[in-house]
Amino acid sequence: MEKKVQEHVLPDLKDVKGKVVMRLAPSPSGPLHLGHTRMAFLNDEYVRRYGGKLILRIEDTNPANIEPAAYDMIPGDLEMLGVKVHEIVIQSSRLAIYYREAESLIKGGHMYACTCKREDAKRLKLEMKACPHREQPLETNLDIFNSMRDGKLEPGSASLVVRTSLDDPNPSLRDWIAFRIPAARHPIAGDDFHLFPTMNFSVAVDDHFLGLTHVIRGRDQLNNTYRQRFIFDYNGWKVPFYFHYGMISYPGSLLKTSLMKKGIREGKFSGWDDVRLLTVRALLRRGYRKETFRKYWIDSGLRDVDATFSWEIFNSINKGFIDSDARRLFFVKDPHQITISEAPDIESSIPFHPSRPELGARRYSVKAGSSVYITTEDWLSISDGETVRLKDLCNVTRVDGRLTYSKAQDLSRKGRIIHWAPEKSIGFTVVKPDGTIDSGLLEPEGMDVEGEVQMERYGYVNSFPREGTGYFTHR
RNA sequence: GCUCCGAUGGUGUAGUCCGGCCAAGCAUACCGGCCUUUCAAGCCGGCGACCCGGGUCCAAAUCCCGGUCGGAGCACCA
């Protein structure tokens, strides 16, 4: 039987002539998180489709917002996700280019140096009025620019402003700031640099000189695209094709890098890979496959509508990738020890995977009079007189508060089937995404199965048995 | 307030540009059945949606107008 499956396919990009050049432009404030993976996979997909190159451009022009470790974490995250980056560009190493372009724009009369107080400049702009420096001589602008660059001016005392139009109905497009002198020193560029572009300036310059053909990014960037267009127009540059996709909201999730960083510093989280966080590394540790991210984002498409991230769908996709390889094991949470009265010696053989007999089975000998463990929850739920099956072991009946080897070991009878763990099981804990921990016992043969497993009747777990622990993936 | 964008079932989407094949497809969730020594996977069946109001047209999810609701941004963050 052939099944008709409708595969989601991303729409074609407009204006593709030959190969494309696209980019990922994160700021190095921390490692990548779930929100970043969308832009990573969408760009990666298009570069794979059309051929060309994907540039990772680390946008570090705000010295106050830099986590030095991120310069290594970000490429590492992308590699773990299987996103193919062809070139890495770090903006703080391109300051000379930005200065050169700034000088050129000043000389062309498109940019001026402003020494207004921040509040004054803001007020004037809202009133659609020019500040006193807007019409000052070109020489003055160049002098101030040189002083700014050479570190002769105090942080915040001057800025370079792109001249647009003061009566633009959109206030954010009126004469926007292109360069400023931040107070913080830049951890990578060092102490010799004092003047830094704002992202709108560096992005426009880089998008041009790096030869970007297509830029797809979130709708939150729309106003920035309008601003950046001024730089293209003043220079007579060809504008790349821009597309802004809708924003995804992540219900109840902590996705702000700064807050994660704060939590880590305060000891609330163990690190960037704390399973409570939605960083790429945390999600991989929990057992999500890189393929899941790719499929999810392709399925979500490239639409300009806002949407809500669906864990339901994400988990379901992941299950599809992991299930056939996930060996089945028994994890008995909150164990309750039982002895089955009147039981003979029993040899138990339990397949590692119900649909893949070639993976073999775990085998245990349960001697007469020895004990096994079941979950306390199961124990409490068995009513007197009820018969349940210990999976691949035997039927037991509860008589007078004890579990007794059933008279009927009929395998066809319908009844509840519960899981168990032999006497020599090992202590095991499962860390759940909310930070809580389930403790219990893992069957002995689980010791040799590392990675993604399915704890029967419990859920999928990324298991590290040598450490006696695992991370809950999803049900 | 201003600029911009959007609105398909519980959720994610296809279709909207170029109106008819859409009495709306797929996935997921849920319900029922089959299979099964897991409440997994698989298979079969079912439930369930075009924001509202006008207009254009033989014909509108698709075009136009108005409304409502939702979202993003709003100046030296990226």
mmCIF file of C-alpha atoms in Angstrom, chain A residues 49-420:
data_model
loop_
_atom_site.group_PDB
_atom_site.id
_atom_site.type_symbol
_atom_site.label_atom_id
_atom_site.label_comp_id
_atom_site.label_asym_id
_atom_site.label_seq_id
_atom_site.Cartn_x
_atom_site.Cartn_y
_atom_site.Cartn_z
ATOM 1 C CA ARG A 49 18.519 24.292 -2.498
ATOM 2 C CA TYR A 50 20.115 26.920 -4.682
ATOM 3 C CA GLY A 51 23.769 26.397 -3.947
ATOM 4 C CA GLY A 52 25.935 29.236 -2.774
ATOM 5 C CA LYS A 53 27.157 30.165 0.611
ATOM 6 C CA LEU A 54 25.956 30.696 4.121
ATOM 7 C CA ILE A 55 27.839 33.244 6.149
ATOM 8 C CA LEU A 56 27.817 33.238 9.914
ATOM 9 C CA ARG A 57 28.217 36.864 10.839
ATOM 10 C CA ILE A 58 28.716 37.456 14.496
ATOM 11 C CA GLU A 59 27.298 40.869 15.301
ATOM 12 C CA ASP A 60 29.348 42.161 18.156
ATOM 13 C CA THR A 61 29.205 45.915 17.752
ATOM 14 C CA ASN A 62 27.691 46.453 21.176
ATOM 15 C CA PRO A 63 30.506 45.861 23.662
ATOM 16 C CA ALA A 64 28.078 45.761 26.565
ATOM 17 C CA ASN A 65 26.360 42.657 25.280
ATOM 18 C CA ILE A 66 29.158 40.218 24.634
ATOM 19 C CA GLU A 67 29.816 36.837 26.169
ATOM 20 C CA PRO A 68 33.298 35.909 24.929
ATOM 21 C CA ALA A 69 32.563 32.183 25.091
ATOM 22 C CA ALA A 70 29.795 32.680 22.551
ATOM 23 C CA TYR A 71 32.298 33.103 19.723
ATOM 24 C CA ASP A 72 33.041 29.396 20.060
ATOM 25 C CA MET A 73 29.656 28.210 21.257
ATOM 26 C CA ILE A 74 27.713 29.561 18.298
ATOM 27 C CA PRO A 75 29.679 27.784 15.552
ATOM 28 C CA GLY A 76 29.675 24.685 17.755
ATOM 29 C CA ASP A 77 25.914 24.789 18.116
ATOM 30 C CA LEU A 78 25.474 25.135 14.369
ATOM 31 C CA GLU A 79 27.741 22.212 13.742
ATOM 32 C CA MET A 80 25.837 20.042 16.209
ATOM 33 C CA LEU A 81 22.636 20.981 14.387
ATOM 34 C CA GLY A 82 24.070 20.076 11.029
ATOM 35 C CA VAL A 83 23.843 23.607 9.675
ATOM 36 C CA LYS A 84 26.546 24.123 7.093
ATOM 37 C CA VAL A 85 28.356 27.419 7.523
ATOM 38 C CA HIS A 86 30.771 28.354 4.740
ATOM 39 C CA GLU A 87 32.335 31.436 6.195
ATOM 40 C CA ILE A 88 32.527 33.165 9.544
ATOM 41 C CA VAL A 89 32.704 36.938 9.785
ATOM 42 C CA ILE A 90 33.163 38.849 12.996
ATOM 43 C CA GLN A 91 32.033 42.429 12.838
ATOM 44 C CA SER A 92 34.421 43.772 15.416
ATOM 45 C CA SER A 93 37.251 42.840 13.095
ATOM 46 C CA ARG A 94 35.761 44.996 10.371
ATOM 47 C CA LEU A 95 35.705 48.333 12.153
ATOM 48 C CA ALA A 96 38.108 49.842 9.614
ATOM 49 C CA ILE A 97 35.575 49.160 6.880
ATOM 50 C CA TYR A 98 32.814 50.820 8.836
ATOM 51 C CA TYR A 99 34.990 53.870 9.521
ATOM 52 C CA ARG A 100 35.857 54.134 5.851
ATOM 53 C CA GLU A 101 32.191 54.023 4.859
ATOM 54 C CA ALA A 102 31.293 56.492 7.570
ATOM 55 C CA GLU A 103 33.819 58.974 6.283
ATOM 56 C CA SER A 104 32.507 58.547 2.792
ATOM 57 C CA LEU A 105 28.929 59.180 3.872
ATOM 58 C CA ILE A 106 29.937 62.216 5.884
ATOM 59 C CA LYS A 107 31.721 63.607 2.871
ATOM 60 C CA GLY A 108 28.682 62.938 0.767
ATOM 61 C CA GLY A 109 26.579 64.935 3.199
ATOM 62 C CA HIS A 110 24.533 61.944 4.274
ATOM 63 C CA MET A 111 25.760 61.696 7.796
ATOM 64 C CA TYR A 112 26.583 64.266 10.451
ATOM 65 C CA ALA A 113 28.138 64.311 13.866
ATOM 66 C CA CYS A 114 25.847 65.267 16.700
ATOM 67 C CA THR A 115 26.863 66.314 20.178
ATOM 68 C CA CYS A 116 23.384 66.945 21.507
ATOM 69 C CA LYS A 117 22.378 65.431 24.792
ATOM 70 C CA ARG A 118 20.574 62.204 24.222
ATOM 71 C CA GLU A 119 17.255 63.457 25.572
ATOM 72 C CA ASP A 120 17.430 66.647 23.510
ATOM 73 C CA ALA A 121 18.068 64.769 20.312
ATOM 74 C CA LYS A 122 15.195 62.457 21.063
ATOM 75 C CA ARG A 123 12.789 65.298 21.800
ATOM 76 C CA LEU A 124 13.704 67.194 18.658
ATOM 77 C CA LYS A 125 13.148 64.143 16.574
ATOM 78 C CA LEU A 126 9.704 63.582 17.980
ATOM 79 C CA GLU A 127 8.948 67.204 17.171
ATOM 80 C CA MET A 128 10.280 66.688 13.646
ATOM 81 C CA LYS A 129 12.861 69.403 14.207
ATOM 82 C CA ALA A 130 16.482 69.523 13.167
ATOM 83 C CA CYS A 131 19.151 69.600 15.830
ATOM 84 C CA PRO A 132 21.757 72.399 15.624
ATOM 85 C CA HIS A 133 24.382 70.042 14.247
ATOM 86 C CA ARG A 134 22.412 68.844 11.313
ATOM 87 C CA GLU A 135 23.584 71.692 9.137
ATOM 88 C CA GLN A 136 27.038 72.252 10.503
ATOM 89 C CA PRO A 137 29.979 72.375 8.064
ATOM 90 C CA LEU A 138 31.401 69.186 6.638
ATOM 91 C CA GLU A 139 34.768 69.949 8.199
ATOM 92 C CA THR A 140 33.241 70.020 11.651
ATOM 93 C CA ASN A 141 31.593 66.669 11.074
ATOM 94 C CA LEU A 142 34.876 65.170 9.966
ATOM 95 C CA ASP A 143 36.727 66.668 12.928
ATOM 96 C CA ILE A 144 34.275 65.235 15.405
ATOM 97 C CA PHE A 145 34.296 61.901 13.633
ATOM 98 C CA ASN A 146 38.087 61.762 13.883
ATOM 99 C CA SER A 147 38.015 62.679 17.532
ATOM 100 C CA MET A 148 35.432 60.013 18.223
ATOM 101 C CA ARG A 149 37.456 57.403 16.424
ATOM 102 C CA ASP A 150 40.661 58.389 18.164
ATOM 103 C CA GLY A 151 39.156 58.133 21.599
ATOM 104 C CA LYS A 152 39.302 61.818 22.375
ATOM 105 C CA LEU A 153 35.655 62.132 23.301
ATOM 106 C CA GLU A 154 33.808 60.797 26.318
ATOM 107 C CA PRO A 155 31.439 57.849 25.890
ATOM 108 C CA GLY A 156 27.993 59.053 24.930
ATOM 109 C CA SER A 157 29.114 62.592 24.206
ATOM 110 C CA ALA A 158 28.770 62.365 20.449
ATOM 111 C CA SER A 159 27.214 60.235 17.762
ATOM 112 C CA LEU A 160 27.131 59.972 14.004
ATOM 113 C CA VAL A 161 23.679 60.353 12.546
ATOM 114 C CA VAL A 162 22.345 59.273 9.169
ATOM 115 C CA ARG A 163 20.420 62.068 7.581
ATOM 116 C CA THR A 164 17.034 60.806 6.419
ATOM 117 C CA SER A 165 13.962 62.956 6.593
ATOM 118 C CA LEU A 166 12.665 64.629 9.705
ATOM 119 C CA ASP A 167 9.043 64.510 8.683
ATOM 120 C CA ASP A 168 8.915 60.788 8.071
ATOM 121 C CA PRO A 169 5.672 59.599 9.670
ATOM 122 C CA ASN A 170 7.583 56.718 11.220
ATOM 123 C CA PRO A 171 9.596 58.334 14.005
ATOM 124 C CA SER A 172 12.110 55.513 14.062
ATOM 125 C CA LEU A 173 13.199 56.367 10.547
ATOM 126 C CA ARG A 174 14.017 60.003 11.284
ATOM 127 C CA ASP A 175 17.767 60.700 11.327
ATOM 128 C CA TRP A 176 18.907 57.502 12.991
ATOM 129 C CA ILE A 177 22.088 56.906 14.973
ATOM 130 C CA ALA A 178 24.811 55.064 13.080
ATOM 131 C CA PHE A 179 27.771 55.286 15.451
ATOM 132 C CA ARG A 180 28.240 55.866 19.142
ATOM 133 C CA ILE A 181 30.962 55.725 21.759
ATOM 134 C CA PRO A 182 29.999 52.978 24.198
ATOM 135 C CA ALA A 183 31.172 53.104 27.775
ATOM 136 C CA ALA A 184 32.090 49.436 27.924
ATOM 137 C CA ARG A 185 35.343 48.252 26.451
ATOM 138 C CA HIS A 186 35.092 45.676 23.734
ATOM 139 C CA PRO A 187 36.391 42.324 25.004
ATOM 140 C CA ILE A 188 37.570 41.204 21.566
ATOM 141 C CA ALA A 189 38.476 44.345 19.658
ATOM 142 C CA GLY A 190 40.477 45.596 22.594
ATOM 143 C CA ASP A 191 41.205 49.015 23.978
ATOM 144 C CA ASP A 192 42.248 50.693 20.769
ATOM 145 C CA PHE A 193 38.699 51.027 19.508
ATOM 146 C CA HIS A 194 36.212 53.454 20.964
ATOM 147 C CA LEU A 195 33.799 54.128 18.153
ATOM 148 C CA PHE A 196 31.290 51.433 17.211
ATOM 149 C CA PRO A 197 28.546 51.345 14.617
ATOM 150 C CA THR A 198 25.007 50.437 15.549
ATOM 151 C CA MET A 199 23.681 47.306 13.931
ATOM 152 C CA ASN A 200 21.795 49.230 11.281
ATOM 153 C CA PHE A 201 24.986 50.659 9.924
ATOM 154 C CA SER A 202 27.191 47.606 10.131
ATOM 155 C CA VAL A 203 24.459 45.365 8.781
ATOM 156 C CA ALA A 204 23.896 47.522 5.731
ATOM 157 C CA VAL A 205 27.593 47.808 4.989
ATOM 158 C CA ASP A 206 28.213 44.111 5.488
ATOM 159 C CA ASP A 207 25.167 42.962 3.577
ATOM 160 C CA HIS A 208 26.570 44.885 0.651
ATOM 161 C CA PHE A 209 30.247 44.035 0.834
ATOM 162 C CA LEU A 210 29.670 40.401 1.707
ATOM 163 C CA GLY A 211 27.531 40.113 -1.397
ATOM 164 C CA LEU A 212 24.299 39.007 0.261
ATOM 165 C CA THR A 213 21.620 38.159 -2.273
ATOM 166 C CA HIS A 214 18.792 37.163 0.054
ATOM 167 C CA VAL A 215 18.100 37.991 3.644
ATOM 168 C CA ILE A 216 15.341 36.246 5.528
ATOM 169 C CA ARG A 217 14.752 37.290 9.091
ATOM 170 C CA GLY A 218 12.044 38.057 11.600
ATOM 171 C CA ARG A 219 9.476 40.767 11.246
ATOM 172 C CA ASP A 220 10.900 42.510 14.237
ATOM 173 C CA GLN A 221 13.578 43.668 11.805
ATOM 174 C CA LEU A 222 11.217 45.446 9.444
ATOM 175 C CA ASN A 223 11.936 48.968 10.626
ATOM 176 C CA ASN A 224 15.614 48.177 10.582
ATOM 177 C CA THR A 225 15.354 47.146 6.966
ATOM 178 C CA TYR A 226 13.840 50.527 6.174
ATOM 179 C CA ARG A 227 16.670 52.252 7.987
ATOM 180 C CA GLN A 228 19.341 50.187 6.317
ATOM 181 C CA ARG A 229 17.900 51.006 2.941
ATOM 182 C CA PHE A 230 19.107 54.594 3.308
ATOM 183 C CA ILE A 231 22.695 53.377 3.360
ATOM 184 C CA PHE A 232 22.132 51.358 0.215
ATOM 185 C CA ASP A 233 20.462 54.236 -1.538
ATOM 186 C CA TYR A 234 23.100 56.826 -0.607
ATOM 187 C CA ASN A 235 25.780 54.547 -1.969
ATOM 188 C CA GLY A 236 23.849 53.407 -4.985
ATOM 189 C CA TRP A 237 24.140 49.796 -3.895
ATOM 190 C CA LYS A 238 21.828 47.060 -5.073
ATOM 191 C CA VAL A 239 19.505 46.064 -2.266
ATOM 192 C CA PRO A 240 19.377 42.320 -1.486
ATOM 193 C CA PHE A 241 16.042 40.567 -1.436
ATOM 194 C CA TYR A 242 14.599 40.862 2.056
ATOM 195 C CA PHE A 243 11.894 38.713 3.501
ATOM 196 C CA HIS A 244 10.513 39.057 6.992
ATOM 197 C CA TYR A 245 8.828 36.056 8.484
ATOM 198 C CA GLY A 246 6.369 36.109 11.344
ATOM 199 C CA MET A 247 7.399 35.951 14.944
ATOM 200 C CA ILE A 248 7.136 32.751 16.905
ATOM 201 C CA SER A 249 6.079 32.944 20.508
ATOM 202 C CA TYR A 250 7.332 30.309 22.862
ATOM 203 C CA PRO A 251 4.702 29.823 25.526
ATOM 204 C CA GLY A 252 5.984 30.149 29.031
ATOM 205 C CA SER A 253 9.565 29.736 27.972
ATOM 206 C CA LEU A 254 12.672 31.512 29.003
ATOM 207 C CA LEU A 255 14.353 32.521 25.795
ATOM 208 C CA LYS A 256 16.114 35.728 26.718
ATOM 209 C CA THR A 257 19.831 35.149 26.707
ATOM 210 C CA SER A 258 20.415 37.863 29.267
ATOM 211 C CA LEU A 259 18.026 36.218 31.721
ATOM 212 C CA MET A 260 19.590 32.819 31.195
ATOM 213 C CA LYS A 261 22.975 34.333 31.835
ATOM 214 C CA LYS A 262 21.733 35.972 34.989
ATOM 215 C CA GLY A 263 20.251 32.689 36.202
ATOM 216 C CA ILE A 264 23.508 30.889 35.582
ATOM 217 C CA ARG A 265 25.500 33.552 37.397
ATOM 218 C CA GLU A 266 23.174 33.326 40.368
ATOM 219 C CA GLY A 267 23.488 29.568 40.450
ATOM 220 C CA LYS A 268 19.861 29.024 39.550
ATOM 221 C CA PHE A 269 20.936 27.051 36.490
ATOM 222 C CA SER A 270 23.864 24.692 36.273
ATOM 223 C CA GLY A 271 25.086 26.161 33.001
ATOM 224 C CA TRP A 272 24.087 26.870 29.432
ATOM 225 C CA ASP A 273 23.124 23.215 29.017
ATOM 226 C CA ASP A 274 20.828 23.098 32.051
ATOM 227 C CA VAL A 275 17.852 21.092 30.807
ATOM 228 C CA ARG A 276 15.477 23.748 32.002
ATOM 229 C CA LEU A 277 16.870 26.112 29.384
ATOM 230 C CA LEU A 278 15.971 26.085 25.724
ATOM 231 C CA THR A 279 19.483 26.437 24.439
ATOM 232 C CA VAL A 280 20.482 24.180 21.592
ATOM 233 C CA ARG A 281 22.903 22.342 23.829
ATOM 234 C CA ALA A 282 20.287 21.770 26.526
ATOM 235 C CA LEU A 283 17.755 20.477 24.026
ATOM 236 C CA LEU A 284 20.273 18.120 22.485
ATOM 237 C CA ARG A 285 21.168 16.875 25.926
ATOM 238 C CA ARG A 286 17.519 16.182 26.560
ATOM 239 C CA GLY A 287 17.508 13.942 23.533
ATOM 240 C CA TYR A 288 16.107 16.023 20.711
ATOM 241 C CA ARG A 289 17.574 15.115 17.355
ATOM 242 C CA LYS A 290 18.952 17.717 15.048
ATOM 243 C CA GLU A 291 16.652 16.375 12.337
ATOM 244 C CA THR A 292 13.690 17.315 14.486
ATOM 245 C CA PHE A 293 14.606 20.986 14.409
ATOM 246 C CA ARG A 294 15.015 20.975 10.666
ATOM 247 C CA LYS A 295 11.758 19.197 9.974
ATOM 248 C CA TYR A 296 9.829 21.326 12.400
ATOM 249 C CA TRP A 297 10.957 24.588 10.834
ATOM 250 C CA ILE A 298 10.446 23.399 7.304
ATOM 251 C CA ASP A 299 6.964 22.243 8.224
ATOM 252 C CA SER A 300 6.250 25.605 9.798
ATOM 253 C CA GLY A 301 7.086 27.253 6.536
ATOM 254 C CA LEU A 302 8.100 30.740 5.708
ATOM 255 C CA ARG A 303 5.091 32.833 6.440
ATOM 256 C CA ASP A 304 4.719 36.353 7.599
ATOM 257 C CA VAL A 305 2.090 35.360 10.132
ATOM 258 C CA ASP A 306 2.998 35.154 13.761
ATOM 259 C CA ALA A 307 2.654 31.728 15.296
ATOM 260 C CA THR A 308 3.006 29.835 18.529
ATOM 261 C CA PHE A 309 5.649 27.196 18.963
ATOM 262 C CA SER A 310 4.015 23.802 19.372
ATOM 263 C CA TRP A 311 5.781 21.379 21.687
ATOM 264 C CA GLU A 312 3.126 18.845 20.787
ATOM 265 C CA ILE A 313 4.219 18.798 17.171
ATOM 266 C CA PHE A 314 7.891 19.188 17.964
ATOM 267 C CA ASN A 315 7.817 16.217 20.319
ATOM 268 C CA SER A 316 5.846 14.135 17.898
ATOM 269 C CA ILE A 317 8.379 14.776 15.154
ATOM 270 C CA ASN A 318 11.182 13.864 17.509
ATOM 271 C CA LYS A 319 9.445 10.663 18.520
ATOM 272 C CA GLY A 320 9.333 9.699 14.875
ATOM 273 C CA PHE A 321 13.089 10.004 14.667
ATOM 274 C CA ILE A 322 14.016 8.270 17.896
ATOM 275 C CA ASP A 323 11.452 5.525 18.386
ATOM 276 C CA SER A 324 12.854 2.850 16.111
ATOM 277 C CA ASP A 325 16.302 3.134 17.690
ATOM 278 C CA ALA A 326 15.196 3.614 21.267
ATOM 279 C CA ARG A 327 15.709 0.409 23.204
ATOM 280 C CA ARG A 328 13.040 -0.403 25.735
ATOM 281 C CA LEU A 329 14.006 -0.569 29.369
ATOM 282 C CA PHE A 330 12.295 -0.746 32.731
ATOM 283 C CA PHE A 331 12.700 2.227 35.004
ATOM 284 C CA VAL A 332 10.817 1.802 38.239
ATOM 285 C CA LYS A 333 10.101 5.155 39.742
ATOM 286 C CA ASP A 334 9.566 5.288 43.505
ATOM 287 C CA PRO A 335 10.188 1.539 43.813
ATOM 288 C CA HIS A 336 8.181 -0.703 46.065
ATOM 289 C CA GLN A 337 9.757 -4.061 46.838
ATOM 290 C CA ILE A 338 7.569 -7.108 46.489
ATOM 291 C CA THR A 339 8.043 -10.839 46.907
ATOM 292 C CA ILE A 340 5.781 -13.025 44.857
ATOM 293 C CA SER A 341 4.598 -15.795 47.073
ATOM 294 C CA GLU A 342 4.407 -19.295 45.688
ATOM 295 C CA ALA A 343 6.399 -18.317 42.604
ATOM 296 C CA PRO A 344 8.748 -20.858 41.024
ATOM 297 C CA ASP A 345 12.102 -19.936 39.475
ATOM 298 C CA ILE A 346 11.325 -17.887 36.380
ATOM 299 C CA GLU A 347 13.503 -17.017 33.401
ATOM 300 C CA SER A 348 12.437 -13.751 31.881
ATOM 301 C CA SER A 349 13.319 -12.560 28.411
ATOM 302 C CA ILE A 350 12.201 -9.104 27.349
ATOM 303 C CA PRO A 351 12.799 -7.776 23.822
ATOM 304 C CA PHE A 352 14.785 -4.564 23.529
ATOM 305 C CA HIS A 353 12.335 -3.398 20.919
ATOM 306 C CA PRO A 354 8.901 -4.897 20.178
ATOM 307 C CA SER A 355 9.189 -4.278 16.433
ATOM 308 C CA ARG A 356 12.890 -5.078 16.086
ATOM 309 C CA PRO A 357 13.614 -8.588 17.350
ATOM 310 C CA GLU A 358 17.118 -8.405 15.871
ATOM 311 C CA LEU A 359 18.069 -6.087 18.716
ATOM 312 C CA GLY A 360 17.801 -9.031 21.082
ATOM 313 C CA ALA A 361 16.437 -9.196 24.585
ATOM 314 C CA ARG A 362 17.410 -8.663 28.179
ATOM 315 C CA ARG A 363 17.309 -11.804 30.281
ATOM 316 C CA TYR A 364 16.818 -12.154 34.010
ATOM 317 C CA SER A 365 16.480 -15.106 36.338
ATOM 318 C CA VAL A 366 14.039 -14.509 39.113
ATOM 319 C CA LYS A 367 14.482 -17.234 41.697
ATOM 320 C CA ALA A 368 11.705 -18.468 43.903
ATOM 321 C CA GLY A 369 11.487 -16.375 47.004
ATOM 322 C CA SER A 370 13.465 -13.449 45.624
ATOM 323 C CA SER A 371 11.961 -10.038 45.261
ATOM 324 C CA VAL A 372 11.343 -7.571 42.456
ATOM 325 C CA TYR A 373 10.337 -3.929 42.366
ATOM 326 C CA ILE A 374 7.300 -2.216 40.953
ATOM 327 C CA THR A 375 6.385 1.449 41.172
ATOM 328 C CA THR A 376 4.645 2.550 44.312
ATOM 329 C CA GLU A 377 1.947 4.010 42.140
ATOM 330 C CA ASP A 378 1.229 0.627 40.571
ATOM 331 C CA TRP A 379 1.396 -1.102 43.928
ATOM 332 C CA LEU A 380 -1.194 1.202 45.407
ATOM 333 C CA SER A 381 -3.483 0.849 42.435
ATOM 334 C CA ILE A 382 -3.785 -2.937 42.532
ATOM 335 C CA SER A 383 -6.966 -3.856 44.315
ATOM 336 C CA ASP A 384 -7.432 -6.998 46.303
ATOM 337 C CA GLY A 385 -8.319 -9.938 44.094
ATOM 338 C CA GLU A 386 -7.014 -8.192 40.992
ATOM 339 C CA THR A 387 -4.627 -9.994 38.668
ATOM 340 C CA VAL A 388 -1.994 -8.031 36.804
ATOM 341 C CA ARG A 389 0.805 -9.161 34.574
ATOM 342 C CA LEU A 390 4.394 -8.324 35.287
ATOM 343 C CA LYS A 391 5.525 -7.819 31.723
ATOM 344 C CA ASP A 392 7.392 -10.835 30.361
ATOM 345 C CA LEU A 393 7.557 -12.400 33.800
ATOM 346 C CA CYS A 394 4.300 -13.769 35.205
ATOM 347 C CA ASN A 395 0.808 -13.013 36.351
ATOM 348 C CA VAL A 396 0.302 -12.062 39.957
ATOM 349 C CA THR A 397 -2.850 -11.766 41.978
ATOM 350 C CA ARG A 398 -3.263 -9.613 45.027
ATOM 351 C CA VAL A 399 -4.559 -11.693 47.911
ATOM 352 C CA ASP A 400 -4.803 -10.252 51.413
ATOM 353 C CA GLY A 401 -2.431 -7.443 50.604
ATOM 354 C CA ARG A 402 0.230 -9.724 49.119
ATOM 355 C CA LEU A 403 1.105 -10.507 45.541
ATOM 356 C CA THR A 404 0.779 -14.185 44.807
ATOM 357 C CA TYR A 405 1.798 -16.172 41.756
ATOM 358 C CA SER A 406 -1.456 -16.527 39.850
ATOM 359 C CA LYS A 407 -3.100 -19.861 39.336
ATOM 360 C CA ALA A 408 -3.814 -18.787 35.803
ATOM 361 C CA GLN A 409 -0.744 -17.824 33.794
ATOM 362 C CA ASP A 410 -2.860 -17.617 30.665
ATOM 363 C CA LEU A 411 -1.131 -15.169 28.362
ATOM 364 C CA SER A 412 -4.210 -14.298 26.402
ATOM 365 C CA ARG A 413 -6.232 -12.904 29.235
ATOM 366 C CA LYS A 414 -6.827 -9.241 29.260
ATOM 367 C CA GLY A 415 -5.500 -7.400 32.220
ATOM 368 C CA ARG A 416 -3.217 -4.608 33.122
ATOM 369 C CA ILE A 417 0.407 -5.069 32.275
ATOM 370 C CA ILE A 418 2.914 -3.345 34.476
ATOM 371 C CA HIS A 419 6.667 -3.159 34.406
ATOM 372 C CA TRP A 420 9.093 -4.202 37.095
#
